[in-house]
Coordinates of C-alpha atoms and ligand atoms in Angstrom, one line a residue:
Chain A
M1 CA -2.6 -24.9 -47.1
A2 CA -5.8 -27.9 -46.5
Q3 CA -3.6 -28.8 -43.4
E4 CA -3.2 -25.2 -42.2
Q5 CA -6.8 -24.1 -43.2
K6 CA -8.2 -27.0 -40.6
R7 CA -5.8 -26.0 -38.0
A8 CA -7.2 -23.4 -38.3
D9 CA -10.4 -24.3 -38.0
A10 CA -9.8 -26.2 -35.1
A11 CA -8.0 -23.2 -32.9
R12 CA -11.2 -21.6 -33.4
Q13 CA -13.0 -24.5 -32.3
V14 CA -11.3 -23.0 -28.7
P15 CA -12.9 -21.2 -27.0
V16 CA -10.4 -18.3 -25.5
I17 CA -12.3 -18.3 -22.4
E18 CA -13.9 -22.3 -20.8
L19 CA -15.9 -22.4 -17.3
R20 CA -17.7 -26.2 -16.6
H21 CA -20.2 -26.4 -14.3
I22 CA -18.6 -23.6 -11.9
D23 CA -20.2 -23.4 -8.6
K24 CA -19.7 -21.7 -5.0
Y25 CA -20.4 -20.7 -2.0
F26 CA -20.0 -17.5 -0.1
G27 CA -19.6 -19.0 3.4
S28 CA -23.0 -20.7 3.2
L29 CA -23.8 -18.6 0.4
H30 CA -23.9 -20.2 -2.9
V31 CA -23.0 -17.0 -5.0
L32 CA -22.9 -20.1 -8.5
K33 CA -24.7 -22.4 -9.3
D34 CA -23.4 -24.9 -11.7
V35 CA -22.7 -22.1 -14.4
N36 CA -21.5 -22.9 -17.5
L37 CA -19.9 -20.2 -20.1
S38 CA -17.6 -20.6 -23.7
V39 CA -15.7 -17.8 -25.4
Q40 CA -14.7 -17.9 -28.0
R41 CA -11.7 -16.0 -29.8
G42 CA -13.0 -12.3 -30.6
E43 CA -16.0 -13.5 -29.1
V44 CA -17.8 -9.8 -27.2
V45 CA -19.8 -11.7 -24.6
V46 CA -22.1 -8.8 -22.1
I47 CA -22.7 -10.1 -19.0
I48 CA -26.4 -8.3 -17.1
G49 CA -28.2 -8.9 -14.4
P50 CA -29.1 -7.8 -11.0
S51 CA -27.1 -6.4 -8.7
G52 CA -26.2 -9.2 -6.0
S53 CA -26.4 -12.1 -8.8
G54 CA -23.0 -12.8 -9.0
K55 CA -21.4 -11.5 -12.2
S56 CA -18.9 -9.9 -10.9
T57 CA -18.0 -13.2 -9.2
L58 CA -18.5 -15.0 -12.2
C59 CA -15.8 -12.4 -13.7
R60 CA -13.8 -12.3 -11.0
T61 CA -12.9 -16.6 -10.8
I62 CA -12.4 -17.2 -14.4
N63 CA -9.0 -15.6 -13.4
R64 CA -9.6 -17.1 -10.6
L65 CA -9.3 -13.7 -8.3
E66 CA -12.0 -15.9 -7.1
T67 CA -11.8 -19.4 -4.8
I68 CA -14.4 -22.5 -6.1
D69 CA -16.1 -25.0 -4.7
A70 CA -16.1 -26.9 -8.4
G71 CA -15.5 -26.9 -12.3
E72 CA -12.4 -26.6 -14.4
I73 CA -11.4 -23.0 -15.9
I74 CA -9.7 -24.1 -19.0
I75 CA -8.5 -20.5 -20.8
D76 CA -7.6 -21.0 -25.2
G77 CA -7.6 -24.8 -24.0
A78 CA -5.4 -25.0 -20.3
V79 CA -6.6 -26.1 -18.0
M80 CA -6.7 -23.4 -15.1
P81 CA -4.5 -24.8 -12.2
E82 CA -5.2 -22.9 -7.9
E83 CA -2.3 -22.0 -8.1
G84 CA 1.5 -21.9 -8.2
K85 CA 3.5 -20.7 -12.6
M86 CA 0.9 -21.8 -14.2
L87 CA -1.4 -20.6 -12.8
A88 CA 0.0 -17.1 -13.0
K89 CA 1.0 -17.0 -16.0
L90 CA -2.7 -18.0 -17.7
R91 CA -3.3 -14.8 -15.9
S92 CA -1.6 -12.8 -17.8
E93 CA -3.6 -14.3 -20.6
I94 CA -6.6 -13.1 -19.0
G95 CA -7.0 -9.1 -18.7
M96 CA -9.2 -7.4 -15.7
V97 CA -10.4 -4.0 -15.5
F98 CA -12.0 -3.1 -12.2
Q99 CA -14.8 -1.2 -11.7
S100 CA -12.8 0.5 -9.2
F101 CA -9.5 1.7 -11.5
N102 CA -7.0 -0.2 -8.7
L103 CA -3.7 1.6 -11.1
F104 CA -0.7 1.2 -8.2
E105 CA -1.3 4.9 -7.2
H106 CA 2.3 4.9 -6.0
K107 CA 3.0 4.7 -9.6
S108 CA 3.6 6.8 -12.5
I109 CA 1.0 6.7 -16.2
L110 CA 4.0 5.2 -17.2
D111 CA 4.9 2.9 -14.8
N112 CA 1.3 1.5 -14.4
V113 CA 1.1 0.4 -17.6
T114 CA 5.2 -0.6 -18.9
I115 CA 5.3 -3.0 -14.3
A116 CA 3.7 -6.1 -15.4
P117 CA 5.8 -7.1 -19.3
R118 CA 8.3 -5.9 -17.6
D119 CA 8.6 -7.6 -14.3
V120 CA 6.8 -11.2 -15.6
L121 CA 7.7 -10.9 -19.4
R122 CA 10.6 -9.6 -18.5
V123 CA 10.3 -6.8 -22.0
P124 CA 13.9 -4.0 -21.4
R125 CA 12.7 -1.5 -19.9
K126 CA 12.9 0.7 -23.2
E127 CA 11.2 -1.1 -25.3
A128 CA 8.7 -1.2 -22.6
Q129 CA 7.8 2.3 -22.5
E130 CA 8.6 2.6 -25.9
E131 CA 5.0 -0.2 -26.5
A132 CA 3.6 2.1 -23.0
M133 CA 3.3 5.2 -24.9
R134 CA 1.7 4.1 -27.8
L135 CA -1.3 2.4 -26.1
L136 CA -1.7 5.8 -23.7
E137 CA -1.8 7.0 -27.4
R138 CA -4.1 4.8 -28.2
V139 CA -6.6 5.3 -25.4
G140 CA -5.6 8.5 -25.7
V141 CA -3.3 10.0 -22.3
A142 CA 0.1 9.3 -24.0
D143 CA -0.2 13.8 -22.5
Q144 CA -0.5 12.2 -19.2
A145 CA 2.4 9.8 -18.4
H146 CA 4.1 11.4 -16.2
K147 CA 1.7 11.4 -13.2
V148 CA 0.0 10.0 -10.7
P149 CA -3.7 7.7 -11.1
A150 CA -4.4 10.8 -8.0
Q151 CA -4.2 13.7 -10.4
L152 CA -6.9 11.4 -13.1
S153 CA -9.8 12.0 -13.9
G154 CA -11.4 8.2 -13.4
G155 CA -12.5 8.2 -17.5
Q156 CA -8.1 8.7 -17.9
K157 CA -7.8 6.1 -14.8
Q158 CA -9.7 3.4 -16.7
R159 CA -8.2 4.5 -19.5
V160 CA -5.5 3.9 -18.2
A161 CA -6.6 0.2 -16.4
I162 CA -7.6 -0.4 -19.9
A163 CA -3.8 0.3 -21.3
R164 CA -1.7 -1.7 -19.2
S165 CA -4.5 -4.9 -19.7
L166 CA -3.2 -3.9 -22.9
A167 CA 0.8 -4.3 -22.9
M168 CA 0.5 -7.8 -21.6
H169 CA -1.4 -9.0 -24.9
P170 CA -4.0 -10.6 -23.2
K171 CA -5.9 -13.0 -25.0
A172 CA -9.5 -11.8 -23.5
I173 CA -10.4 -8.5 -20.7
L174 CA -13.3 -8.8 -18.3
F175 CA -15.0 -5.8 -17.5
D176 CA -16.1 -5.0 -14.1
E177 CA -18.8 -2.6 -14.5
P178 CA -15.5 -0.3 -15.6
T179 CA -18.0 2.8 -15.6
S180 CA -20.4 2.3 -13.3
A181 CA -17.4 4.1 -11.1
L182 CA -18.0 7.5 -13.4
D183 CA -18.9 10.9 -13.8
P184 CA -21.7 11.1 -16.1
E185 CA -19.9 12.6 -18.9
M186 CA -16.9 10.6 -18.3
I187 CA -18.5 7.2 -19.1
G188 CA -18.4 7.7 -23.2
E189 CA -14.6 7.8 -23.5
V190 CA -14.3 5.0 -21.9
L191 CA -17.3 3.7 -24.1
D192 CA -15.6 4.3 -26.6
V193 CA -12.0 3.1 -26.0
M194 CA -13.9 -0.3 -25.7
T195 CA -16.0 -0.1 -28.0
E196 CA -12.6 0.3 -30.4
L197 CA -11.7 -2.7 -29.7
A198 CA -14.5 -4.9 -30.0
G199 CA -14.2 -4.3 -33.7
E200 CA -10.0 -4.6 -33.7
G201 CA -11.4 -8.2 -32.5
M202 CA -10.2 -7.7 -29.0
T203 CA -12.5 -10.6 -27.7
M204 CA -14.0 -9.7 -24.1
V205 CA -16.3 -9.9 -21.3
I206 CA -18.6 -8.0 -20.0
V207 CA -20.3 -6.6 -17.1
T208 CA -22.6 -3.6 -17.8
H209 CA -25.6 -1.3 -17.1
E210 CA -25.0 0.1 -20.5
M211 CA -27.9 -1.6 -21.9
N212 CA -27.2 1.1 -25.5
F213 CA -23.5 -0.2 -25.3
A214 CA -24.3 -3.7 -24.6
R215 CA -26.2 -3.6 -28.1
R216 CA -24.3 -2.3 -30.3
V217 CA -20.8 -4.4 -28.8
A218 CA -22.4 -7.6 -27.6
D219 CA -22.7 -10.1 -29.7
R220 CA -24.0 -12.5 -26.6
V221 CA -25.8 -11.0 -23.8
I222 CA -25.5 -13.5 -21.1
F223 CA -28.4 -12.6 -17.9
M224 CA -27.8 -14.2 -14.6
D225 CA -30.6 -13.3 -12.0
G226 CA -29.1 -15.8 -8.8
G227 CA -26.5 -17.3 -9.8
S228 CA -27.5 -18.9 -12.2
I229 CA -26.8 -18.2 -16.2
L230 CA -30.6 -18.4 -16.8
E231 CA -31.1 -16.9 -20.4
E232 CA -28.1 -16.6 -23.1
N233 CA -29.2 -14.6 -26.6
T234 CA -28.4 -12.2 -29.2
P235 CA -28.4 -8.8 -27.8
Q236 CA -31.0 -8.1 -30.7
E237 CA -33.6 -10.6 -29.2
F238 CA -32.6 -10.1 -25.6
F239 CA -33.2 -6.6 -25.9
S240 CA -36.7 -7.1 -28.2
A241 CA -37.6 -10.3 -27.1
P242 CA -36.1 -11.9 -24.0
R243 CA -37.0 -15.7 -23.8
S244 CA -36.8 -15.4 -19.1
Q245 CA -39.2 -14.0 -17.5
R246 CA -37.0 -12.7 -14.4
A247 CA -35.0 -11.3 -17.7
R248 CA -38.1 -9.2 -19.1
D249 CA -38.1 -7.7 -15.3
F250 CA -35.5 -6.6 -15.1
L251 CA -34.9 -5.3 -18.2
N252 CA -39.0 -3.3 -17.4
S253 CA -37.0 -2.2 -14.0
L254 CA -34.9 -0.5 -15.3
G255 CA -37.2 1.2 -17.1
D256 CA -37.6 4.6 -19.9
R257 CA -34.4 5.6 -18.6
E258 CA -32.1 3.1 -21.0
R259 CA -34.7 2.3 -23.6
Chain B
M1 CA -3.0 24.2 -0.1
S2 CA -5.4 22.3 -2.2
T3 CA -8.7 20.8 -0.5
A4 CA -7.2 17.9 -1.1
N5 CA -4.4 17.8 1.0
S6 CA -5.4 19.6 3.7
S7 CA -4.7 18.5 7.3
I8 CA -7.3 17.0 10.0
R9 CA -7.1 20.0 11.7
D10 CA -9.3 21.4 9.0
V11 CA -11.7 19.3 8.7
L12 CA -12.2 18.9 12.5
Y13 CA -13.2 21.9 13.6
E14 CA -13.7 24.9 11.5
P15 CA -12.7 27.9 11.2
P16 CA -12.9 30.5 14.0
G17 CA -15.8 32.7 14.7
P18 CA -15.1 36.3 16.2
K19 CA -16.3 34.9 19.9
T20 CA -13.7 32.1 19.0
R21 CA -10.8 34.3 18.8
R22 CA -11.4 36.4 21.6
R23 CA -11.6 33.2 23.4
I24 CA -7.8 32.2 21.9
G25 CA -6.9 35.1 22.7
I26 CA -7.3 35.7 26.4
A27 CA -6.6 32.0 26.8
T28 CA -3.5 32.7 25.4
A29 CA -2.3 35.5 27.5
V30 CA -3.1 33.1 30.4
S31 CA -1.4 30.5 30.2
I32 CA 2.5 32.6 28.2
V33 CA 1.8 34.7 31.9
V34 CA 1.7 31.2 34.0
L35 CA 5.2 29.9 32.2
V36 CA 7.0 32.8 32.8
V37 CA 5.8 33.6 36.7
L38 CA 7.7 29.2 36.2
A39 CA 10.5 30.1 35.1
A40 CA 11.4 32.9 36.8
K41 CA 10.8 30.0 40.3
V42 CA 12.5 27.7 37.7
V43 CA 14.9 30.3 37.6
R44 CA 15.6 32.2 41.2
Q45 CA 15.9 28.6 42.4
F46 CA 18.9 27.7 41.0
Y47 CA 20.2 31.1 41.3
I48 CA 19.6 30.0 45.2
A49 CA 21.2 26.5 44.6
G50 CA 24.0 29.0 42.9
Q51 CA 23.5 26.5 39.9
L52 CA 23.7 30.0 37.9
G53 CA 26.9 30.7 38.6
P54 CA 29.6 31.4 36.6
K55 CA 31.7 28.9 37.7
Y56 CA 29.5 25.7 36.6
W57 CA 28.4 28.0 32.6
S58 CA 32.5 28.5 31.7
L59 CA 33.9 25.3 30.9
F60 CA 31.4 25.8 27.4
A61 CA 33.9 28.6 26.5
R62 CA 35.7 25.1 26.3
Y63 CA 36.8 24.4 23.1
T64 CA 38.1 20.6 24.1
T65 CA 34.3 20.3 26.5
W66 CA 32.3 20.6 22.7
R67 CA 35.1 18.5 21.7
F68 CA 34.4 16.2 23.8
L69 CA 30.4 16.3 24.4
G70 CA 30.7 15.5 19.6
R71 CA 32.4 12.9 21.0
G72 CA 30.3 11.4 22.9
L73 CA 26.9 12.6 20.3
A74 CA 29.5 10.6 16.9
G75 CA 29.1 7.7 19.8
T76 CA 25.2 8.3 20.3
M77 CA 24.6 8.1 16.3
E78 CA 26.7 5.6 15.1
V79 CA 24.4 3.4 17.8
A80 CA 21.2 5.1 16.9
V81 CA 22.3 4.4 13.1
A82 CA 23.1 0.7 13.7
A83 CA 20.5 0.0 15.8
S84 CA 18.2 2.1 13.9
A85 CA 18.9 -0.3 10.7
V86 CA 18.8 -3.6 12.7
A87 CA 15.6 -2.8 14.0
F88 CA 14.0 -1.7 10.6
A89 CA 15.7 -5.0 8.9
A90 CA 14.4 -7.5 11.6
G91 CA 11.0 -6.0 11.9
L92 CA 10.5 -6.4 8.0
L93 CA 11.7 -9.7 9.1
L94 CA 9.3 -10.2 11.7
M95 CA 6.3 -8.5 9.7
L96 CA 6.6 -10.8 6.6
G97 CA 7.5 -14.1 9.5
R98 CA 4.0 -12.7 11.0
I99 CA 1.9 -12.4 7.6
S100 CA 3.6 -15.9 5.8
R101 CA 1.2 -18.9 5.4
Y102 CA 3.1 -21.1 7.0
K103 CA 1.3 -21.2 10.6
I104 CA 4.4 -22.1 12.2
L105 CA 5.9 -19.2 10.9
R106 CA 3.7 -17.2 11.7
G107 CA 3.2 -18.5 14.9
F108 CA 7.2 -18.1 15.8
S109 CA 6.8 -13.9 14.4
T110 CA 4.2 -14.0 16.5
A111 CA 6.3 -14.3 20.1
L112 CA 8.7 -12.8 18.5
I113 CA 7.1 -9.2 17.8
E114 CA 5.0 -9.8 21.6
I115 CA 8.3 -10.4 23.4
T116 CA 10.3 -7.5 22.3
R117 CA 7.4 -5.4 22.5
G118 CA 6.5 -6.8 25.6
I119 CA 10.5 -6.7 27.6
P120 CA 11.3 -2.5 28.9
T121 CA 15.2 -2.4 26.9
L122 CA 17.3 -2.2 29.8
L123 CA 16.2 -5.4 30.5
F124 CA 17.5 -6.5 27.3
I125 CA 20.7 -4.2 27.8
Y126 CA 21.1 -6.7 31.2
F127 CA 21.5 -9.1 28.9
F128 CA 24.0 -8.6 26.5
F129 CA 25.9 -7.1 29.8
L130 CA 26.2 -9.2 32.5
L131 CA 24.2 -12.5 30.8
A132 CA 26.1 -13.2 27.9
P133 CA 29.1 -12.7 28.9
Q134 CA 29.3 -15.7 31.2
F135 CA 27.7 -17.8 28.1
G136 CA 31.5 -16.3 26.5
L137 CA 29.7 -13.8 24.0
K138 CA 31.6 -11.2 24.6
L139 CA 30.9 -8.6 22.3
P140 CA 32.4 -4.9 21.9
A141 CA 30.2 -2.0 24.1
F142 CA 28.5 -0.8 20.6
W143 CA 27.0 -3.7 19.9
K144 CA 26.1 -3.7 23.3
I145 CA 24.3 -1.1 23.5
T146 CA 23.0 -1.3 19.6
L147 CA 21.2 -5.5 19.7
P148 CA 19.7 -4.7 22.9
V149 CA 17.6 -1.6 21.8
A150 CA 17.6 -2.5 17.8
I151 CA 15.5 -5.7 19.7
S152 CA 13.4 -3.8 21.4
A153 CA 12.7 -1.6 18.6
A154 CA 11.9 -4.5 16.0
G155 CA 8.7 -5.4 17.1
V156 CA 7.0 -2.1 17.3
V157 CA 8.6 -2.3 14.2
A158 CA 7.5 -5.3 12.9
E159 CA 4.3 -4.3 13.9
V160 CA 4.0 -0.7 12.5
L161 CA 5.4 -1.8 9.1
R162 CA 1.8 -3.9 8.9
S163 CA -0.3 -1.6 9.8
G164 CA 1.0 -0.5 6.7
V165 CA 1.0 -3.1 4.4
N166 CA -2.9 -4.3 5.8
A167 CA -3.6 -0.1 4.7
V168 CA -3.5 -1.2 1.2
P169 CA -6.8 -1.7 -0.4
K170 CA -6.7 -5.0 -2.0
G171 CA -7.2 -4.6 -5.0
Q172 CA -4.1 -3.3 -5.4
A173 CA -2.4 -6.6 -5.2
E174 CA -5.4 -7.6 -7.0
A175 CA -4.5 -5.5 -9.8
A176 CA -1.0 -6.8 -9.6
V177 CA -2.2 -10.5 -10.1
S178 CA -4.2 -10.1 -12.9
L179 CA -0.9 -9.1 -14.2
G180 CA 0.8 -12.6 -14.1
M181 CA 2.8 -11.2 -11.6
R182 CA 3.5 -13.4 -8.8
G183 CA 3.3 -12.9 -4.9
G184 CA 6.5 -11.8 -4.2
S185 CA 7.1 -8.4 -6.9
V186 CA 3.5 -8.1 -5.7
F187 CA 4.4 -8.4 -2.3
F188 CA 7.4 -5.5 -2.9
K189 CA 6.9 -3.7 -6.0
I190 CA 3.2 -2.6 -5.0
V191 CA 1.9 -3.7 -1.8
F192 CA 5.2 -2.3 0.3
P193 CA 5.8 0.5 -1.4
Q194 CA 3.4 1.9 -0.9
G195 CA 1.8 0.6 2.9
F196 CA 5.6 1.7 3.4
R197 CA 4.9 5.5 2.9
Y198 CA 1.6 5.7 5.1
V199 CA 3.5 4.8 8.0
V200 CA 6.8 6.5 7.3
P201 CA 6.1 9.2 10.2
A202 CA 5.2 6.0 12.3
L203 CA 8.7 4.8 11.5
I204 CA 10.5 7.7 11.9
S205 CA 8.6 8.7 15.8
E206 CA 10.3 4.8 16.3
I207 CA 14.0 6.1 15.5
V208 CA 14.0 9.0 18.2
I209 CA 12.5 7.1 20.8
V210 CA 15.6 4.2 19.5
L211 CA 17.6 7.9 19.7
K212 CA 15.9 8.2 23.5
D213 CA 17.2 4.4 23.9
T214 CA 20.6 4.6 23.7
T215 CA 21.2 6.7 26.3
F216 CA 21.4 3.8 28.0
A217 CA 24.4 2.9 27.1
Y218 CA 27.3 4.3 30.0
V219 CA 25.5 0.8 31.4
V220 CA 28.0 -1.0 29.3
N221 CA 30.6 1.8 29.8
Y222 CA 29.6 3.3 25.6
S223 CA 30.6 7.2 25.7
D224 CA 27.4 8.3 23.9
L225 CA 26.6 11.8 24.8
M226 CA 24.8 11.2 27.7
Q227 CA 27.4 10.0 29.5
N228 CA 30.4 12.4 28.2
A229 CA 28.0 14.4 29.8
K230 CA 27.5 12.4 33.6
V231 CA 31.8 12.3 33.4
L232 CA 31.9 16.3 32.1
I233 CA 28.4 17.1 35.0
S234 CA 31.4 14.9 37.7
N235 CA 34.5 16.4 36.7
Y236 CA 33.2 20.4 37.3
D237 CA 30.5 20.3 39.5
A238 CA 28.1 22.1 36.4
L239 CA 25.4 19.5 37.6
L240 CA 22.4 22.0 35.0
S241 CA 24.3 23.9 33.0
V242 CA 25.2 20.6 30.9
Y243 CA 21.9 18.7 31.6
L244 CA 20.2 22.6 30.0
V245 CA 23.2 22.0 27.1
T246 CA 22.5 18.4 26.4
A247 CA 18.8 18.1 26.1
V248 CA 19.2 21.6 23.9
I249 CA 20.7 19.1 21.7
Y250 CA 18.5 16.3 22.2
I251 CA 15.6 18.1 20.7
L252 CA 17.4 19.8 17.9
I253 CA 18.8 16.1 16.8
N254 CA 14.9 15.2 17.3
Y255 CA 13.4 18.0 16.1
L256 CA 15.7 17.3 12.6
L257 CA 14.3 14.0 12.7
H258 CA 11.2 15.3 12.6
K259 CA 12.0 17.6 10.2
L260 CA 12.7 15.1 8.5
S261 CA 10.2 13.3 8.3
V262 CA 7.3 16.1 7.0
R263 CA 10.6 15.9 4.0
I264 CA 10.6 12.7 3.0
A265 CA 6.4 12.0 3.3
G266 CA 6.3 14.6 1.1
R267 CA 9.1 13.5 -1.4
N268 CA 6.3 10.6 -0.8
R269 CA 3.2 11.5 -1.1
I270 CA 0.5 10.2 -2.7
P271 CA -1.9 12.8 -3.4
G272 CA -4.7 12.5 -1.1
I273 CA -2.7 11.2 1.5
T274 CA -1.2 14.4 3.3
I275 CA 1.1 13.7 6.9
E276 CA 1.9 16.7 8.9
Ligands
LIG1 N1 -16.2 -11.2 -1.0 C1 -17.7 -12.4 0.2 N2 -17.7 -12.7 1.0 C2 -19.3 -13.4 1.1 N3 -20.4 -13.0 0.2 C3 -20.6 -11.6 -1.2 C4 -18.4 -11.8 -1.8 N4 -18.8 -10.9 -2.4 C5 -19.9 -10.9 -2.9 N5 -20.7 -12.1 -2.2 C6 -22.1 -12.0 -2.1 O1 -22.3 -12.8 -3.8 C7 -23.7 -12.0 -4.1 C8 -22.5 -12.1 -5.5 O2 -22.0 -10.7 -4.9 P1 -21.4 -10.5 -6.6 O3 -20.9 -11.3 -7.4 O4 -20.5 -9.2 -6.3 O5 -22.4 -9.3 -7.3 P2 -23.2 -8.5 -8.4 O6 -22.1 -8.3 -8.9 O7 -23.8 -9.8 -9.4 O8 -24.1 -7.5 -8.0 C9 -24.6 -11.3 -3.2 O9 -25.3 -12.1 -2.7 C10 -22.9 -10.5 -2.2 O10 -23.2 -10.3 -1.4
LIG2 MG1 -20.4 -6.0 -9.0

């Protein structure tokens, strides 16, 4: 019993996502500057910062959609290699939700959700479909299962994208501005699904400009500017009394719109 | 027709107003008159030359004439289908080579694509018909026409497929990769099927070219539609009538191919993308 407890404690110590000293250049542009980040199991980390500060690049770096020039990416204790089987396996453990949805346009909604479990995890078709229907139910688009992505609204598409990620039973999900491409009236339905996920204990890294949402769901806020993490703080602290001047400027620049 | 599926024409031109409609009407009328006059002149010339005489047309009342042309048509179709299949397979391989991560393979495929695109079909036919036998490569007439036609289409097919694959947004592959899918699956399950759909019409145009290239069959003495038409011409001395009938048959096949292309494009339609 004591031993089990110890092991559980140890497991809690290992971060789901850990970035160590990441440097990234686009040509001569230094986009990520010695970035260190660790995300614990069940934690919701929100990344905030002005446009061009490197938030997307950081997000994409976590599952190596971008190459890096220095540093280490460690997923649940395993170092993520640059290529090969292990890279694919670790990627499958980290879900990703894109600003532009990126649903597979030639596949039905149902197939969008089943394709990865079937292809990667070799789940039998019927089983994959049953699970997909449960997930689509959960995000509220089960009635769209047999349509193709082009027939759905943006909000519906993004919820399907979340279901598609969930189908791989990821250890964490990355969201890169998941509501930025949506009409205002659809933002809520996507944020609701994300809030629910956070409540269920999903580990999440979220890049967003939705400050109210950030305040509500974040366990920790990370402020980025110019490729560096300038501040890590609790949402309460960050939004009421940010430590860095640039974070203050950034929050002020958002103006009354968000506050 | 919904706006999402409207054709490019609707976008480029605003609907014609009353003035434009009148102008279109006049232009159409003038064109028709000119065409009718021209056609009448041509027919008159043939009449003077005697090509309209019944002896040049009566052969088409005979069942054997049609059976002979039918056999030729079957020969044409066999070559066209086989050549299209070979061209597609070879084009797919060349395209995969050209986008491969291995530089040598890339260079090799690029060279082959450029060569097959740059050399006229007839030269490939001479190669298989005249040169290859000297090196002990003796093929049946069917392959002597099928292979050259396929080879000269393969490079084009490769480039058409590549343009389709390149047109697929990068986010599609990124989404697949981030789900843990590996290179082969990402390409063949996500990227290629979408790229392929973009280029179905271009591929069918290439089949039309293959079909026309099969008319070189006479060079290797393979009985295709054209070859059999030539036999009829020399047997009956009936130039105009036979060529006319043959041309109509070719036009009909290509028209059917066009219809098929529209059907397939419609069935495979990714909503929002229209192919006419
Ligand atoms: N593929 C790319 N090639 C070159 N520069 C890029 C590329 N992607 C992003 N950048 C640059 O890197 C910087 C960070 O971009 P990004 O991570 O997208 O910022 P954010 O998501 O915070 O707006 C920006 O200056 C951007 O112009
Ligand atoms: Mg961004």
